[in-house]
Amino acid sequence: MAADLTASQSATLRAVVDTVVPADDDPGGVEAGVLRYLAGQFRGDLAGLLAYYGAGLDAIDAEAREVYGAGFALLRPGRREALLKAVEAGDTHTPWPFDAATFVSTVVGHVMEGFYGDPGNGGNRDAVSWRMIRFEVRD
Amino acid sequence: MRVDAVVVGSGAGGGVAAAVLAQAGKQVLVLERGRDVTYEEIGRDHLRNHRIARHPHRAGTDLEGNPRVFVDVAGRERLVRAHEPGFHGNPTLVGGGTRLYGAQAWRFLPADFAMASTYGVPAGSSLADWPIGYDDLAPFYERAEWEIGVCGDHVASSRHWPRAKPYPMPPLPEGLQARALRQGAAALGWDVLPVPLLINSVPYAGRDGCTRCGHCVGFACPADAKNGSHNTVLRRALATGRARLLPEAVAERVECDPAGRVTGVRWVDRSGARHVVEAEVVICAAGAIETARLLQNSPTRREPYGLGNNHDQVGRHLQGHTYAWALGEMPEPVHDGLGPGVSLATLDFAHQNDGVVGGAMLADEFTVLPIAFWARNLPPDLPRWGLDNKRYMRENYRRVMRVGGPVQEIPSPDARARLDRHVRDRWGIPVARLSGTTHPETLRTAAHLAGRARAWLHASGARRTWTEPAHLALHAGQHQSGTCRMGDDERASVVDRWGRVHGHDNLYVMDASVHVTNGALNPVLTIMALAFRAAERLCADW
């Protein structure tokens, strides 16, 4: 779990990660180790973004409560996706501390790094996404 | 310390210069601001490399203390770090870009040297002919092909360039991308040729052949089969016993005597201590941005705006390549996992396109890393995330293919690398301030070439194709060039046809700064050939 986020923020992040890369016949983002990737990044190159993440995750949760009456992590997948798409489009119903669309695209970029990046960065467990798309590594 | 020659920079031009001089008996000191990094240090990090700078990269300009100032199209200026958009970085390590490059080994086409007389000069541009032509450079292209090591198809290449001698190595075997594109080109009646590469297709010069690993451009070679300065010319220079290479040594200014004659280089070591090395000759080969910065940071009473800059030419005409491209979704997989990936090209649209100036070589793409594929190769109407995105990645990673190439930029005198008046690097040296864009005419050429790329993909079987229009921008990261252009008129150029700075008999530029225009092709073999030519002449006249 990502270090130094609150329990509620971590739960929201987990739900966001599996919304950005949902599980199907192949693992979703969480199972593929994206949270582990992010936790490592928050101690490294993304250390400066931890507060940004925390505030953005709180704002997504507040959106969920305003629109659906429940926290983001408690929504069913279809509603999570709809809500995240609305926020990405700038269609927000609660005050945001910064540009909501930029926050979503930033998080999406990092989730994809954790999913499709090299396992050496802590995500893409056992190169699961590479096997999915059939990217093979040679020496 | 006193040497015969100081070479600033150990990349494509500096490595050649050091070898030619050391082999001619000169004592040479090479100052390289980057580190001497190992293969393991560069690594295979998909998120930190010069191809995908999503985070500070592992091989290159240090993140902290080496910013630049970038002024965007709208005139807004910002401080940029090495991996951020706007920095326009070249890899900064021993060997420079040649350690990590894709190694395409193109000669410039004869028409590339005569853009102004071929097309006329678009209003507002500084398009000009080179003072030399293809024939002047041909023997040195050949020397670069053999001394550094190029694989290619001599017969196919001879359809485009007069060539005296074959390549030392045959081309790499063609894969699925090339097979599809060959069929498409045949249907269209287009000429194609294997992309020549500075890569060992077979063992050469004591090193192994390419293992087709697929982590080529942006990475160091695991088999040492990619030929660059570090494993050829620099190594030969050092083997003479007359050359010395100092990594993490930052050239601060070119030193002159009170009469303005160049006497050496003042440089900074990793601890920040200043040193002066005296030299008979100083050769700047730090890349188009850093060479211009070094000259501008070396003012004298005779040249108050920097050496060679009395006509306000140093740092102007900064250019690189605008890329024209299209992506196509193929009915069958074309990704076979065999590196380097780029394999087949057409030069049919490098020149003589109706209604536009210049053109570009078009070729397929290097093996695309999955994260880069997600970032750049997906259709514009596909959601960026969610199940549809994942399904598309799964079904089409091996089917989507890019065709594209470097559009010859129409230079603008307002595309500039200057010294920033306020910001200094960690050693107190004014940083580069980059501003301006390519000339708008470049965009018309790029649009035309993107159409040709789509046509090629369609003819090769693509179910659908897409592209994006090029934007008016500065492209001066990889392929940066033009800031010390070569010419006979000292009012409109910085160096003469031998790379010697006007008004100086012992100050040279031997990197892409001297390119008047940057070709419809990747420029590195031209940098090497020009350095062979200039250094050989320098030794002959010594």
Coordinates of N, CA and C in Angstrom, one line a residue, chain A residues 19-24 26-28 37 41 45-46 81 84-85 88 108-109 112-113 115-118 121 130 132-139, chain B residues 44-48 54-56 211-213 215 222 335-338 367-371 374 383-387 389-391 393-394 397-398:
Chain A
T19 N -9.8 0.7 -11.5 CA -10.8 1.3 -12.5 C -10.0 1.7 -13.8
V20 N -8.8 2.2 -13.6 CA -7.9 2.6 -14.7 C -7.5 1.3 -15.5
V21 N -7.1 0.3 -14.8 CA -6.8 -1.0 -15.4 C -7.6 -2.1 -14.7
P22 N -8.8 -2.3 -15.3 CA -9.7 -3.3 -14.6 C -9.2 -4.7 -14.8
A23 N -9.6 -5.6 -13.9 CA -9.3 -7.1 -14.1 C -10.2 -7.6 -15.1
D24 N -9.7 -8.5 -16.0 CA -10.6 -9.3 -16.8 C -10.0 -10.7 -16.9
D26 N -7.1 -11.2 -17.7 CA -5.8 -10.8 -17.2 C -5.9 -9.9 -16.0
P27 N -4.9 -10.0 -15.1 CA -5.0 -9.2 -13.9 C -5.2 -7.7 -14.1
G28 N -5.9 -7.1 -13.1 CA -6.1 -5.7 -13.1 C -4.9 -5.0 -12.5
Y37 N 4.3 -0.3 -7.1 CA 5.0 0.6 -7.9 C 4.9 2.0 -7.3
Q41 N 7.5 4.8 -5.8 CA 7.7 6.1 -6.5 C 7.5 7.2 -5.4
D45 N 11.0 9.3 -7.1 CA 10.8 10.4 -8.0 C 9.5 11.1 -7.8
L46 N 8.5 10.4 -7.2 CA 7.2 11.1 -7.0 C 7.0 11.6 -5.6
E81 N -16.2 4.0 -12.8 CA -15.7 4.4 -14.2 C -16.5 5.7 -14.6
L84 N -15.1 8.7 -12.6 CA -13.7 9.1 -13.0 C -13.8 9.8 -14.4
K85 N -14.6 9.3 -15.3 CA -14.7 9.9 -16.6 C -15.3 11.3 -16.5
E88 N -12.6 13.5 -15.1 CA -11.6 13.7 -16.2 C -12.1 14.8 -17.2
V108 N -3.6 8.5 -14.1 CA -3.7 7.5 -15.2 C -2.3 7.2 -15.7
G109 N -1.5 8.2 -16.0 CA -0.1 8.0 -16.5 C 0.7 7.2 -15.6
M112 N -0.4 3.5 -15.5 CA 0.1 2.8 -16.7 C 1.6 2.5 -16.6
E113 N 2.3 3.4 -16.0 CA 3.8 3.1 -15.8 C 3.9 1.9 -14.9
F115 N 1.8 -0.5 -14.5 CA 1.3 -1.7 -15.2 C 2.1 -2.1 -16.4
Y116 N 2.5 -1.2 -17.2 CA 3.3 -1.6 -18.4 C 4.8 -1.3 -18.3
G117 N 5.2 -0.6 -17.3 CA 6.7 -0.4 -17.1 C 7.4 -1.7 -16.8
D118 N 8.7 -1.6 -16.7 CA 9.5 -2.8 -16.4 C 9.4 -3.2 -15.0
N121 N 10.9 -1.6 -11.8 CA 10.4 -0.4 -11.1 C 9.3 -0.8 -10.0
W130 N 3.3 -7.6 -19.9 CA 4.1 -7.9 -21.1 C 3.7 -9.2 -21.7
M132 N 0.8 -10.4 -21.4 CA -0.6 -10.2 -21.9 C -0.5 -9.6 -23.4
I133 N 0.4 -8.7 -23.6 CA 0.5 -8.1 -24.9 C 1.5 -8.8 -25.8
R134 N 2.2 -9.8 -25.2 CA 3.3 -10.5 -25.9 C 4.5 -9.7 -26.3
F135 N 4.9 -8.9 -25.4 CA 6.2 -8.2 -25.5 C 7.3 -9.1 -24.8
E136 N 8.2 -9.6 -25.6 CA 9.2 -10.5 -25.0 C 10.5 -9.9 -24.9
V137 N 11.2 -10.2 -23.8 CA 12.5 -9.6 -23.6 C 13.6 -10.6 -23.9
R138 N 14.6 -10.1 -24.6 CA 15.8 -10.9 -24.9 C 17.0 -10.2 -24.3
D139 N 18.1 -11.0 -24.2 CA 19.3 -10.4 -23.7 C 20.2 -10.0 -24.9
Chain B
R44 N 18.0 -1.0 -18.0 CA 16.9 -1.1 -19.0 C 15.7 -0.6 -18.4
D45 N 15.8 0.6 -17.7 CA 14.7 1.2 -17.1 C 13.7 1.8 -18.1
H46 N 12.5 1.3 -18.2 CA 11.6 1.7 -19.2 C 11.0 3.1 -18.9
L47 N 11.2 3.6 -17.7 CA 10.6 4.9 -17.4 C 11.7 6.0 -17.2
R48 N 13.0 5.6 -17.3 CA 14.0 6.6 -17.1 C 15.1 6.4 -18.2
R54 N 10.0 9.8 -18.6 CA 8.9 10.1 -17.7 C 9.3 10.5 -16.3
H55 N 10.6 10.2 -16.0 CA 11.2 10.6 -14.8 C 12.6 10.9 -15.1
P56 N 13.3 11.5 -14.1 CA 14.7 11.8 -14.4 C 15.5 10.6 -14.9
T211 N 22.5 -8.9 -31.1 CA 21.7 -10.0 -30.6 C 20.2 -9.8 -30.8
R212 N 19.8 -8.7 -31.5 CA 18.4 -8.3 -31.8 C 17.6 -8.1 -30.5
C213 N 18.2 -7.5 -29.5 CA 17.5 -7.6 -28.1 C 16.3 -6.7 -28.0
H215 N 16.0 -3.6 -27.1 CA 16.2 -2.4 -26.2 C 17.4 -1.6 -26.8
P222 N 23.8 -4.4 -24.9 CA 24.3 -5.5 -24.0 C 25.4 -6.3 -24.7
H335 N 4.9 -7.1 -35.1 CA 5.9 -6.9 -34.1 C 6.5 -8.3 -33.9
D336 N 7.7 -8.6 -34.3 CA 8.3 -9.9 -34.1 C 9.3 -9.9 -32.9
G337 N 9.4 -8.8 -32.2 CA 10.3 -8.7 -31.1 C 11.8 -8.7 -31.4
L338 N 12.1 -8.6 -32.7 CA 13.5 -8.6 -33.1 C 14.0 -7.1 -33.2
T367 N 11.8 -1.0 -32.1 CA 10.9 -1.8 -31.2 C 10.3 -0.9 -30.1
V368 N 9.0 -0.9 -30.0 CA 8.3 0.0 -29.1 C 8.1 -0.6 -27.7
L369 N 8.7 0.0 -26.7 CA 8.4 -0.5 -25.3 C 7.0 -0.4 -25.0
P370 N 6.4 -1.3 -24.2 CA 5.0 -1.3 -23.9 C 4.5 0.1 -23.4
I371 N 5.2 0.7 -22.4 CA 4.7 2.0 -21.9 C 4.7 3.1 -22.9
W374 N 1.7 2.5 -25.1 CA 0.5 3.1 -24.5 C 0.5 4.6 -24.7
P383 N -10.4 5.2 -25.6 CA -10.3 5.8 -24.3 C -8.9 5.5 -23.8
R384 N -8.4 6.5 -23.0 CA -7.0 6.4 -22.5 C -6.8 5.4 -21.3
W385 N -7.9 4.9 -20.8 CA -7.9 3.9 -19.7 C -9.2 3.1 -19.7
G386 N -9.2 2.1 -18.8 CA -10.4 1.3 -18.7 C -10.3 0.0 -19.5
L387 N -11.4 -0.7 -19.5 CA -11.3 -2.0 -20.2 C -11.1 -2.0 -21.7
N389 N -9.3 0.2 -23.3 CA -7.9 0.5 -23.5 C -7.1 -0.8 -23.3
K390 N -7.4 -1.5 -22.2 CA -6.6 -2.8 -21.9 C -6.8 -3.8 -23.1
R391 N -8.1 -3.9 -23.5 CA -8.3 -4.9 -24.6 C -7.5 -4.5 -25.9
M393 N -4.8 -2.8 -26.1 CA -3.3 -3.1 -25.9 C -3.1 -4.6 -26.1
R394 N -4.0 -5.4 -25.6 CA -3.8 -6.9 -25.6 C -3.9 -7.4 -27.1
Y397 N -1.0 -4.7 -29.7 CA 0.4 -4.3 -29.5 C 1.3 -4.8 -30.6
R398 N 1.0 -6.0 -31.0 CA 1.8 -6.6 -32.1 C 1.3 -6.2 -33.5

